[in-house]
Amino acid sequence: MGHASFSQAIAQVSDLSQRYDEASWRAVETLERVILDHRPTSAMEAVAMLDVVISDVMGGGRADGRDIKALQAIRAMLADGLD
């Protein structure tokens, strides 16, 4: 898989996460990294990121801390909107 943009990652991750083969699992991991490393610029992007974060946290959280960094990015976006 080539370099995926945020919107491409969102479009692909839900379909691939329904599959249970090794290649799909690896692709989902890559797509989740793209999603979680993103800095949201809209509420829709924040919601898409939260969908991934919630799933990860329900599973016990990520060892790489990307779920926490994504939450911090979402919080920063929301705080900037309050200024």
Short mmCIF file of N, CA and C in Angstrom, two decimals:
data_model
loop_
_atom_site.label_atom_id
_atom_site.label_comp_id
_atom_site.label_asym_id
_atom_site.label_seq_id
_atom_site.Cartn_x
_atom_site.Cartn_y
_atom_site.Cartn_z
N MET A 1 0.84 -1.16 0.00
CA MET A 1 0.00 0.00 0.00
C MET A 1 0.90 1.23 0.00
N GLY A 2 0.57 2.21 -0.86
CA GLY A 2 1.32 3.45 -0.91
C GLY A 2 0.94 4.35 0.25
N HIS A 3 1.49 5.56 0.22
CA HIS A 3 1.20 6.54 1.26
C HIS A 3 -0.26 6.98 1.15
N ALA A 4 -1.03 6.79 2.20
CA ALA A 4 -2.44 7.14 2.21
C ALA A 4 -2.63 8.50 2.85
N SER A 5 -3.55 9.29 2.28
CA SER A 5 -3.91 10.55 2.91
C SER A 5 -4.91 10.25 4.03
N PHE A 6 -5.18 11.26 4.84
CA PHE A 6 -6.14 11.10 5.93
C PHE A 6 -7.49 10.63 5.40
N SER A 7 -8.02 11.29 4.39
CA SER A 7 -9.34 10.92 3.86
C SER A 7 -9.35 9.52 3.27
N GLN A 8 -8.27 9.14 2.60
CA GLN A 8 -8.18 7.79 2.06
C GLN A 8 -8.12 6.77 3.19
N ALA A 9 -7.38 7.08 4.24
CA ALA A 9 -7.26 6.16 5.37
C ALA A 9 -8.62 5.95 6.03
N ILE A 10 -9.37 7.04 6.22
CA ILE A 10 -10.71 6.93 6.81
C ILE A 10 -11.61 6.04 5.95
N ALA A 11 -11.56 6.25 4.65
CA ALA A 11 -12.40 5.48 3.73
C ALA A 11 -12.07 4.00 3.74
N GLN A 12 -10.81 3.66 3.93
CA GLN A 12 -10.38 2.26 3.84
C GLN A 12 -10.39 1.51 5.16
N VAL A 13 -10.20 2.19 6.28
CA VAL A 13 -9.97 1.49 7.54
C VAL A 13 -11.19 0.70 8.00
N SER A 14 -12.39 1.23 7.82
CA SER A 14 -13.56 0.49 8.32
C SER A 14 -13.80 -0.78 7.53
N ASP A 15 -13.58 -0.73 6.22
CA ASP A 15 -13.75 -1.93 5.39
C ASP A 15 -12.71 -2.98 5.74
N LEU A 16 -11.47 -2.57 5.85
CA LEU A 16 -10.39 -3.52 6.13
C LEU A 16 -10.49 -4.09 7.54
N SER A 17 -11.00 -3.32 8.50
CA SER A 17 -11.06 -3.82 9.87
C SER A 17 -12.09 -4.93 10.04
N GLN A 18 -12.95 -5.12 9.05
CA GLN A 18 -13.93 -6.20 9.09
C GLN A 18 -13.34 -7.53 8.60
N ARG A 19 -12.16 -7.46 8.03
CA ARG A 19 -11.48 -8.67 7.54
C ARG A 19 -10.55 -9.19 8.63
N TYR A 20 -10.28 -10.48 8.57
CA TYR A 20 -9.51 -11.09 9.64
C TYR A 20 -8.24 -11.77 9.17
N ASP A 21 -7.74 -11.37 8.01
CA ASP A 21 -6.49 -11.95 7.53
C ASP A 21 -5.31 -11.05 7.91
N GLU A 22 -4.13 -11.61 7.86
CA GLU A 22 -2.91 -10.91 8.29
C GLU A 22 -2.64 -9.66 7.47
N ALA A 23 -2.83 -9.73 6.16
CA ALA A 23 -2.57 -8.57 5.31
C ALA A 23 -3.50 -7.41 5.65
N SER A 24 -4.75 -7.71 5.91
CA SER A 24 -5.72 -6.66 6.27
C SER A 24 -5.36 -6.05 7.61
N TRP A 25 -4.95 -6.89 8.56
CA TRP A 25 -4.56 -6.39 9.89
C TRP A 25 -3.39 -5.41 9.77
N ARG A 26 -2.40 -5.76 8.95
CA ARG A 26 -1.24 -4.87 8.75
C ARG A 26 -1.65 -3.57 8.08
N ALA A 27 -2.55 -3.67 7.11
CA ALA A 27 -3.04 -2.47 6.42
C ALA A 27 -3.79 -1.56 7.39
N VAL A 28 -4.61 -2.15 8.26
CA VAL A 28 -5.36 -1.36 9.25
C VAL A 28 -4.38 -0.65 10.19
N GLU A 29 -3.34 -1.32 10.61
CA GLU A 29 -2.33 -0.70 11.48
C GLU A 29 -1.70 0.52 10.80
N THR A 30 -1.37 0.39 9.54
CA THR A 30 -0.79 1.50 8.78
C THR A 30 -1.79 2.65 8.65
N LEU A 31 -3.03 2.33 8.30
CA LEU A 31 -4.06 3.36 8.15
C LEU A 31 -4.35 4.05 9.48
N GLU A 32 -4.39 3.29 10.55
CA GLU A 32 -4.62 3.90 11.87
C GLU A 32 -3.51 4.88 12.23
N ARG A 33 -2.28 4.55 11.89
CA ARG A 33 -1.17 5.48 12.17
C ARG A 33 -1.38 6.80 11.41
N VAL A 34 -1.81 6.71 10.15
CA VAL A 34 -2.09 7.91 9.36
C VAL A 34 -3.19 8.73 10.03
N ILE A 35 -4.24 8.06 10.46
CA ILE A 35 -5.38 8.74 11.09
C ILE A 35 -4.97 9.36 12.42
N LEU A 36 -4.31 8.60 13.26
CA LEU A 36 -3.99 9.07 14.60
C LEU A 36 -2.88 10.13 14.62
N ASP A 37 -2.05 10.16 13.60
CA ASP A 37 -0.98 11.17 13.52
C ASP A 37 -1.47 12.48 12.90
N HIS A 38 -2.70 12.49 12.43
CA HIS A 38 -3.27 13.66 11.75
C HIS A 38 -3.62 14.76 12.75
N ARG A 39 -3.52 16.00 12.31
CA ARG A 39 -3.98 17.16 13.09
C ARG A 39 -5.33 17.56 12.51
N PRO A 40 -6.42 17.36 13.25
CA PRO A 40 -7.74 17.64 12.67
C PRO A 40 -7.94 19.12 12.41
N THR A 41 -8.65 19.41 11.33
CA THR A 41 -8.96 20.79 10.97
C THR A 41 -10.46 21.04 10.94
N SER A 42 -11.24 20.01 11.23
CA SER A 42 -12.70 20.15 11.25
C SER A 42 -13.29 19.17 12.26
N ALA A 43 -14.53 19.42 12.60
CA ALA A 43 -15.22 18.51 13.51
C ALA A 43 -15.35 17.12 12.90
N MET A 44 -15.58 17.05 11.59
CA MET A 44 -15.70 15.74 10.93
C MET A 44 -14.41 14.94 11.05
N GLU A 45 -13.27 15.59 10.88
CA GLU A 45 -12.00 14.90 11.03
C GLU A 45 -11.80 14.44 12.47
N ALA A 46 -12.17 15.29 13.42
CA ALA A 46 -12.04 14.93 14.84
C ALA A 46 -12.90 13.72 15.16
N VAL A 47 -14.11 13.68 14.65
CA VAL A 47 -15.00 12.54 14.89
C VAL A 47 -14.41 11.27 14.29
N ALA A 48 -13.87 11.36 13.09
CA ALA A 48 -13.25 10.19 12.46
C ALA A 48 -12.08 9.68 13.29
N MET A 49 -11.30 10.61 13.82
CA MET A 49 -10.18 10.22 14.68
C MET A 49 -10.69 9.58 15.97
N LEU A 50 -11.74 10.15 16.55
CA LEU A 50 -12.30 9.59 17.78
C LEU A 50 -12.83 8.18 17.57
N ASP A 51 -13.38 7.90 16.40
CA ASP A 51 -13.85 6.54 16.11
C ASP A 51 -12.71 5.54 16.25
N VAL A 52 -11.53 5.89 15.77
CA VAL A 52 -10.37 5.01 15.87
C VAL A 52 -9.87 4.96 17.31
N VAL A 53 -9.79 6.12 17.97
CA VAL A 53 -9.30 6.18 19.34
C VAL A 53 -10.18 5.35 20.27
N ILE A 54 -11.49 5.52 20.15
CA ILE A 54 -12.42 4.78 21.02
C ILE A 54 -12.23 3.28 20.85
N SER A 55 -12.11 2.84 19.62
CA SER A 55 -11.90 1.41 19.36
C SER A 55 -10.59 0.94 20.00
N ASP A 56 -9.54 1.73 19.85
CA ASP A 56 -8.24 1.36 20.44
C ASP A 56 -8.31 1.33 21.96
N VAL A 57 -8.93 2.33 22.56
CA VAL A 57 -9.02 2.40 24.02
C VAL A 57 -9.87 1.25 24.56
N MET A 58 -10.93 0.90 23.86
CA MET A 58 -11.76 -0.24 24.29
C MET A 58 -10.95 -1.53 24.28
N GLY A 59 -9.95 -1.60 23.40
CA GLY A 59 -9.09 -2.77 23.33
C GLY A 59 -7.91 -2.70 24.29
N GLY A 60 -7.84 -1.66 25.12
CA GLY A 60 -6.76 -1.55 26.09
C GLY A 60 -5.76 -0.46 25.79
N GLY A 61 -5.94 0.26 24.71
CA GLY A 61 -5.02 1.34 24.36
C GLY A 61 -3.88 0.86 23.50
N ARG A 62 -3.22 1.80 22.88
CA ARG A 62 -2.09 1.49 22.00
C ARG A 62 -0.78 1.58 22.76
N ALA A 63 0.11 0.67 22.48
CA ALA A 63 1.43 0.68 23.11
C ALA A 63 2.28 1.85 22.61
N ASP A 64 2.00 2.33 21.39
CA ASP A 64 2.81 3.41 20.83
C ASP A 64 2.33 4.81 21.26
N GLY A 65 1.24 4.89 22.00
CA GLY A 65 0.75 6.16 22.51
C GLY A 65 0.06 7.05 21.49
N ARG A 66 -0.14 6.57 20.28
CA ARG A 66 -0.77 7.39 19.26
C ARG A 66 -2.21 7.75 19.61
N ASP A 67 -2.89 6.89 20.36
CA ASP A 67 -4.27 7.22 20.75
C ASP A 67 -4.29 8.45 21.66
N ILE A 68 -3.36 8.55 22.58
CA ILE A 68 -3.28 9.70 23.47
C ILE A 68 -2.89 10.95 22.69
N LYS A 69 -1.93 10.83 21.78
CA LYS A 69 -1.52 11.97 20.96
C LYS A 69 -2.68 12.46 20.10
N ALA A 70 -3.49 11.54 19.59
CA ALA A 70 -4.65 11.93 18.79
C ALA A 70 -5.66 12.70 19.65
N LEU A 71 -5.87 12.24 20.87
CA LEU A 71 -6.78 12.97 21.77
C LEU A 71 -6.24 14.36 22.07
N GLN A 72 -4.95 14.48 22.24
CA GLN A 72 -4.35 15.79 22.49
C GLN A 72 -4.51 16.71 21.27
N ALA A 73 -4.38 16.15 20.08
CA ALA A 73 -4.55 16.95 18.86
C ALA A 73 -5.99 17.41 18.71
N ILE A 74 -6.93 16.54 19.04
CA ILE A 74 -8.35 16.90 18.97
C ILE A 74 -8.65 17.99 20.00
N ARG A 75 -8.12 17.84 21.20
CA ARG A 75 -8.33 18.85 22.24
C ARG A 75 -7.76 20.20 21.81
N ALA A 76 -6.57 20.18 21.22
CA ALA A 76 -5.95 21.43 20.77
C ALA A 76 -6.80 22.10 19.70
N MET A 77 -7.35 21.31 18.77
CA MET A 77 -8.21 21.87 17.73
C MET A 77 -9.44 22.52 18.36
N LEU A 78 -10.04 21.83 19.31
CA LEU A 78 -11.24 22.38 19.96
C LEU A 78 -10.91 23.62 20.77
N ALA A 79 -9.79 23.63 21.46
CA ALA A 79 -9.40 24.79 22.25
C ALA A 79 -9.12 25.98 21.35
N ASP A 80 -8.50 25.75 20.20
CA ASP A 80 -8.23 26.84 19.26
C ASP A 80 -9.54 27.47 18.76
N GLY A 81 -10.57 26.65 18.65
CA GLY A 81 -11.87 27.16 18.19
C GLY A 81 -12.57 28.02 19.22
N LEU A 82 -12.12 27.95 20.47
CA LEU A 82 -12.74 28.73 21.54
C LEU A 82 -12.18 30.15 21.62
N ASP A 83 -11.03 30.37 20.98
CA ASP A 83 -10.38 31.69 21.05
C ASP A 83 -11.13 32.72 20.23
#
